[in-house]
Amino acid sequence: MTHHPRSRQPYLIVPRYLAGPDPDATTTAAHVLQATGWHTEHTPDHTDYSDPGGLRQARHLADGADLRRPEQPLMTWEFTASPVHGGPAAWTAWFCRDTP
């Protein structure tokens, strides 16, 4: 972990490539979601996460190639947010496994 000279609190460095050789200086999206109380539901091909208020969702797809689109990067994370519980998503963001 890296410490700021005036701080006693360690902090994580993300994205990983900025952290240097210290493997303890990284975290994952799944760890952040779980640590902040998001509900987790596992299936064989993906894991769904939902925030305690039900307005934000995330889906992590199992690692594997999309045979329908071999030239496209696999979108491994999908994040959505709705203005009201149960309403349609107001925005969606996708990230592939190579996104820093």
mmCIF file with all atom_site columns, C-alpha atoms in Angstrom:
data_model
loop_
_atom_site.group_PDB
_atom_site.id
_atom_site.type_symbol
_atom_site.label_atom_id
_atom_site.label_alt_id
_atom_site.label_comp_id
_atom_site.label_asym_id
_atom_site.label_entity_id
_atom_site.label_seq_id
_atom_site.pdbx_PDB_ins_code
_atom_site.Cartn_x
_atom_site.Cartn_y
_atom_site.Cartn_z
_atom_site.occupancy
_atom_site.B_iso_or_equiv
_atom_site.pdbx_formal_charge
_atom_site.auth_seq_id
_atom_site.auth_comp_id
_atom_site.auth_asym_id
_atom_site.auth_atom_id
_atom_site.pdbx_PDB_model_num
ATOM 1   C CA . MET A 1 1   ? 0.000   0.000   0.000   1.00 0.00 ? 1   MET A CA 1
ATOM 2   C CA . THR A 1 2   ? 1.099   3.519   -0.638  1.00 0.00 ? 2   THR A CA 1
ATOM 3   C CA . HIS A 1 3   ? 0.977   6.220   2.022   1.00 0.00 ? 3   HIS A CA 1
ATOM 4   C CA . HIS A 1 4   ? 0.778   9.937   1.478   1.00 0.00 ? 4   HIS A CA 1
ATOM 5   C CA . PRO A 1 5   ? 3.495   11.653  3.597   1.00 0.00 ? 5   PRO A CA 1
ATOM 6   C CA . ARG A 1 6   ? 0.918   13.615  5.641   1.00 0.00 ? 6   ARG A CA 1
ATOM 7   C CA . SER A 1 7   ? -1.618  10.826  5.968   1.00 0.00 ? 7   SER A CA 1
ATOM 8   C CA . ARG A 1 8   ? -1.726  7.746   8.151   1.00 0.00 ? 8   ARG A CA 1
ATOM 9   C CA . GLN A 1 9   ? -4.432  6.128   5.985   1.00 0.00 ? 9   GLN A CA 1
ATOM 10  C CA . PRO A 1 10  ? -3.293  3.755   3.226   1.00 0.00 ? 10  PRO A CA 1
ATOM 11  C CA . TYR A 1 11  ? -5.045  4.101   -0.105  1.00 0.00 ? 11  TYR A CA 1
ATOM 12  C CA . LEU A 1 12  ? -5.442  1.849   -3.114  1.00 0.00 ? 12  LEU A CA 1
ATOM 13  C CA . ILE A 1 13  ? -4.121  2.834   -6.502  1.00 0.00 ? 13  ILE A CA 1
ATOM 14  C CA . VAL A 1 14  ? -6.429  2.130   -9.416  1.00 0.00 ? 14  VAL A CA 1
ATOM 15  C CA . PRO A 1 15  ? -5.975  1.568   -12.349 1.00 0.00 ? 15  PRO A CA 1
ATOM 16  C CA . ARG A 1 16  ? -3.436  -1.121  -11.596 1.00 0.00 ? 16  ARG A CA 1
ATOM 17  C CA . TYR A 1 17  ? -0.844  -0.014  -14.145 1.00 0.00 ? 17  TYR A CA 1
ATOM 18  C CA . LEU A 1 18  ? -0.274  3.179   -12.087 1.00 0.00 ? 18  LEU A CA 1
ATOM 19  C CA . ALA A 1 19  ? 0.469   1.210   -8.918  1.00 0.00 ? 19  ALA A CA 1
ATOM 20  C CA . GLY A 1 20  ? 3.856   -0.199  -9.846  1.00 0.00 ? 20  GLY A CA 1
ATOM 21  C CA . PRO A 1 21  ? 4.887   -3.655  -8.676  1.00 0.00 ? 21  PRO A CA 1
ATOM 22  C CA . ASP A 1 22  ? 2.831   -3.771  -5.430  1.00 0.00 ? 22  ASP A CA 1
ATOM 23  C CA . PRO A 1 23  ? -0.005  -6.333  -5.923  1.00 0.00 ? 23  PRO A CA 1
ATOM 24  C CA . ASP A 1 24  ? -1.673  -5.188  -2.662  1.00 0.00 ? 24  ASP A CA 1
ATOM 25  C CA . ALA A 1 25  ? -2.327  -1.745  -4.171  1.00 0.00 ? 25  ALA A CA 1
ATOM 26  C CA . THR A 1 26  ? -5.182  -2.914  -6.374  1.00 0.00 ? 26  THR A CA 1
ATOM 27  C CA . THR A 1 27  ? -8.843  -3.746  -5.994  1.00 0.00 ? 27  THR A CA 1
ATOM 28  C CA . THR A 1 28  ? -11.555 -5.000  -8.307  1.00 0.00 ? 28  THR A CA 1
ATOM 29  C CA . ALA A 1 29  ? -14.979 -3.694  -9.201  1.00 0.00 ? 29  ALA A CA 1
ATOM 30  C CA . ALA A 1 30  ? -16.581 -6.751  -7.583  1.00 0.00 ? 30  ALA A CA 1
ATOM 31  C CA . HIS A 1 31  ? -14.802 -6.069  -4.290  1.00 0.00 ? 31  HIS A CA 1
ATOM 32  C CA . VAL A 1 32  ? -15.915 -2.431  -4.318  1.00 0.00 ? 32  VAL A CA 1
ATOM 33  C CA . LEU A 1 33  ? -19.552 -3.352  -5.018  1.00 0.00 ? 33  LEU A CA 1
ATOM 34  C CA . GLN A 1 34  ? -19.616 -6.011  -2.287  1.00 0.00 ? 34  GLN A CA 1
ATOM 35  C CA . ALA A 1 35  ? -17.881 -3.742  0.240   1.00 0.00 ? 35  ALA A CA 1
ATOM 36  C CA . THR A 1 36  ? -20.519 -1.052  -0.295  1.00 0.00 ? 36  THR A CA 1
ATOM 37  C CA . GLY A 1 37  ? -23.416 -3.419  0.347   1.00 0.00 ? 37  GLY A CA 1
ATOM 38  C CA . TRP A 1 38  ? -24.547 -4.349  -3.147  1.00 0.00 ? 38  TRP A CA 1
ATOM 39  C CA . HIS A 1 39  ? -26.572 -7.582  -3.352  1.00 0.00 ? 39  HIS A CA 1
ATOM 40  C CA . THR A 1 40  ? -24.888 -10.361 -5.364  1.00 0.00 ? 40  THR A CA 1
ATOM 41  C CA . GLU A 1 41  ? -26.605 -13.103 -7.365  1.00 0.00 ? 41  GLU A CA 1
ATOM 42  C CA . HIS A 1 42  ? -24.495 -15.739 -9.165  1.00 0.00 ? 42  HIS A CA 1
ATOM 43  C CA . THR A 1 43  ? -25.454 -17.785 -12.239 1.00 0.00 ? 43  THR A CA 1
ATOM 44  C CA . PRO A 1 44  ? -23.212 -20.065 -14.318 1.00 0.00 ? 44  PRO A CA 1
ATOM 45  C CA . ASP A 1 45  ? -22.558 -17.425 -16.997 1.00 0.00 ? 45  ASP A CA 1
ATOM 46  C CA . HIS A 1 46  ? -22.744 -14.115 -15.089 1.00 0.00 ? 46  HIS A CA 1
ATOM 47  C CA . THR A 1 47  ? -22.967 -12.394 -11.709 1.00 0.00 ? 47  THR A CA 1
ATOM 48  C CA . ASP A 1 48  ? -25.556 -9.681  -11.078 1.00 0.00 ? 48  ASP A CA 1
ATOM 49  C CA . TYR A 1 49  ? -25.095 -6.915  -8.525  1.00 0.00 ? 49  TYR A CA 1
ATOM 50  C CA . SER A 1 50  ? -27.707 -4.414  -7.347  1.00 0.00 ? 50  SER A CA 1
ATOM 51  C CA . ASP A 1 51  ? -27.316 -1.501  -4.986  1.00 0.00 ? 51  ASP A CA 1
ATOM 52  C CA . PRO A 1 52  ? -29.327 -1.462  -1.745  1.00 0.00 ? 52  PRO A CA 1
ATOM 53  C CA . GLY A 1 53  ? -31.736 1.145   -3.179  1.00 0.00 ? 53  GLY A CA 1
ATOM 54  C CA . GLY A 1 54  ? -32.365 -0.830  -6.365  1.00 0.00 ? 54  GLY A CA 1
ATOM 55  C CA . LEU A 1 55  ? -31.554 2.073   -8.687  1.00 0.00 ? 55  LEU A CA 1
ATOM 56  C CA . ARG A 1 56  ? -28.189 0.834   -9.942  1.00 0.00 ? 56  ARG A CA 1
ATOM 57  C CA . GLN A 1 57  ? -27.256 -2.565  -11.328 1.00 0.00 ? 57  GLN A CA 1
ATOM 58  C CA . ALA A 1 58  ? -24.101 -4.229  -12.597 1.00 0.00 ? 58  ALA A CA 1
ATOM 59  C CA . ARG A 1 59  ? -23.546 -7.475  -14.455 1.00 0.00 ? 59  ARG A CA 1
ATOM 60  C CA . HIS A 1 60  ? -20.229 -9.263  -14.783 1.00 0.00 ? 60  HIS A CA 1
ATOM 61  C CA . LEU A 1 61  ? -20.116 -11.846 -17.564 1.00 0.00 ? 61  LEU A CA 1
ATOM 62  C CA . ALA A 1 62  ? -18.094 -15.026 -17.242 1.00 0.00 ? 62  ALA A CA 1
ATOM 63  C CA . ASP A 1 63  ? -14.850 -14.812 -19.162 1.00 0.00 ? 63  ASP A CA 1
ATOM 64  C CA . GLY A 1 64  ? -15.188 -16.279 -22.635 1.00 0.00 ? 64  GLY A CA 1
ATOM 65  C CA . ALA A 1 65  ? -15.316 -15.341 -26.283 1.00 0.00 ? 65  ALA A CA 1
ATOM 66  C CA . ASP A 1 66  ? -18.508 -14.154 -27.956 1.00 0.00 ? 66  ASP A CA 1
ATOM 67  C CA . LEU A 1 67  ? -18.704 -16.522 -30.913 1.00 0.00 ? 67  LEU A CA 1
ATOM 68  C CA . ARG A 1 68  ? -21.272 -14.290 -32.644 1.00 0.00 ? 68  ARG A CA 1
ATOM 69  C CA . ARG A 1 69  ? -18.823 -11.353 -32.713 1.00 0.00 ? 69  ARG A CA 1
ATOM 70  C CA . PRO A 1 70  ? -15.233 -12.719 -32.648 1.00 0.00 ? 70  PRO A CA 1
ATOM 71  C CA . GLU A 1 71  ? -13.794 -9.412  -33.887 1.00 0.00 ? 71  GLU A CA 1
ATOM 72  C CA . GLN A 1 72  ? -15.348 -7.436  -31.020 1.00 0.00 ? 72  GLN A CA 1
ATOM 73  C CA . PRO A 1 73  ? -13.931 -7.277  -27.482 1.00 0.00 ? 73  PRO A CA 1
ATOM 74  C CA . LEU A 1 74  ? -15.967 -9.170  -24.906 1.00 0.00 ? 74  LEU A CA 1
ATOM 75  C CA . MET A 1 75  ? -18.037 -6.764  -22.819 1.00 0.00 ? 75  MET A CA 1
ATOM 76  C CA . THR A 1 76  ? -17.407 -8.206  -19.370 1.00 0.00 ? 76  THR A CA 1
ATOM 77  C CA . TRP A 1 77  ? -19.072 -5.488  -17.259 1.00 0.00 ? 77  TRP A CA 1
ATOM 78  C CA . GLU A 1 78  ? -22.381 -3.700  -17.795 1.00 0.00 ? 78  GLU A CA 1
ATOM 79  C CA . PHE A 1 79  ? -23.480 -0.928  -15.405 1.00 0.00 ? 79  PHE A CA 1
ATOM 80  C CA . THR A 1 80  ? -26.961 0.640   -15.507 1.00 0.00 ? 80  THR A CA 1
ATOM 81  C CA . ALA A 1 81  ? -28.834 3.228   -13.470 1.00 0.00 ? 81  ALA A CA 1
ATOM 82  C CA . SER A 1 82  ? -32.528 4.104   -13.255 1.00 0.00 ? 82  SER A CA 1
ATOM 83  C CA . PRO A 1 83  ? -34.107 7.266   -11.813 1.00 0.00 ? 83  PRO A CA 1
ATOM 84  C CA . VAL A 1 84  ? -36.865 5.212   -10.124 1.00 0.00 ? 84  VAL A CA 1
ATOM 85  C CA . HIS A 1 85  ? -37.005 1.710   -8.680  1.00 0.00 ? 85  HIS A CA 1
ATOM 86  C CA . GLY A 1 86  ? -38.009 -0.791  -11.391 1.00 0.00 ? 86  GLY A CA 1
ATOM 87  C CA . GLY A 1 87  ? -37.878 1.849   -14.132 1.00 0.00 ? 87  GLY A CA 1
ATOM 88  C CA . PRO A 1 88  ? -35.978 1.676   -17.394 1.00 0.00 ? 88  PRO A CA 1
ATOM 89  C CA . ALA A 1 89  ? -32.269 2.440   -17.347 1.00 0.00 ? 89  ALA A CA 1
ATOM 90  C CA . ALA A 1 90  ? -31.379 6.105   -17.837 1.00 0.00 ? 90  ALA A CA 1
ATOM 91  C CA . TRP A 1 91  ? -27.846 5.172   -18.815 1.00 0.00 ? 91  TRP A CA 1
ATOM 92  C CA . THR A 1 92  ? -25.738 2.088   -19.478 1.00 0.00 ? 92  THR A CA 1
ATOM 93  C CA . ALA A 1 93  ? -21.953 1.682   -19.642 1.00 0.00 ? 93  ALA A CA 1
ATOM 94  C CA . TRP A 1 94  ? -20.080 -1.376  -20.902 1.00 0.00 ? 94  TRP A CA 1
ATOM 95  C CA . PHE A 1 95  ? -16.466 -2.285  -20.258 1.00 0.00 ? 95  PHE A CA 1
ATOM 96  C CA . CYS A 1 96  ? -14.388 -5.052  -21.790 1.00 0.00 ? 96  CYS A CA 1
ATOM 97  C CA . ARG A 1 97  ? -11.788 -7.023  -19.885 1.00 0.00 ? 97  ARG A CA 1
ATOM 98  C CA . ASP A 1 98  ? -9.013  -4.833  -21.363 1.00 0.00 ? 98  ASP A CA 1
ATOM 99  C CA . THR A 1 99  ? -10.436 -1.539  -20.057 1.00 0.00 ? 99  THR A CA 1
ATOM 100 C CA . PRO A 1 100 ? -7.894  -0.058  -17.601 1.00 0.00 ? 100 PRO A CA 1
#
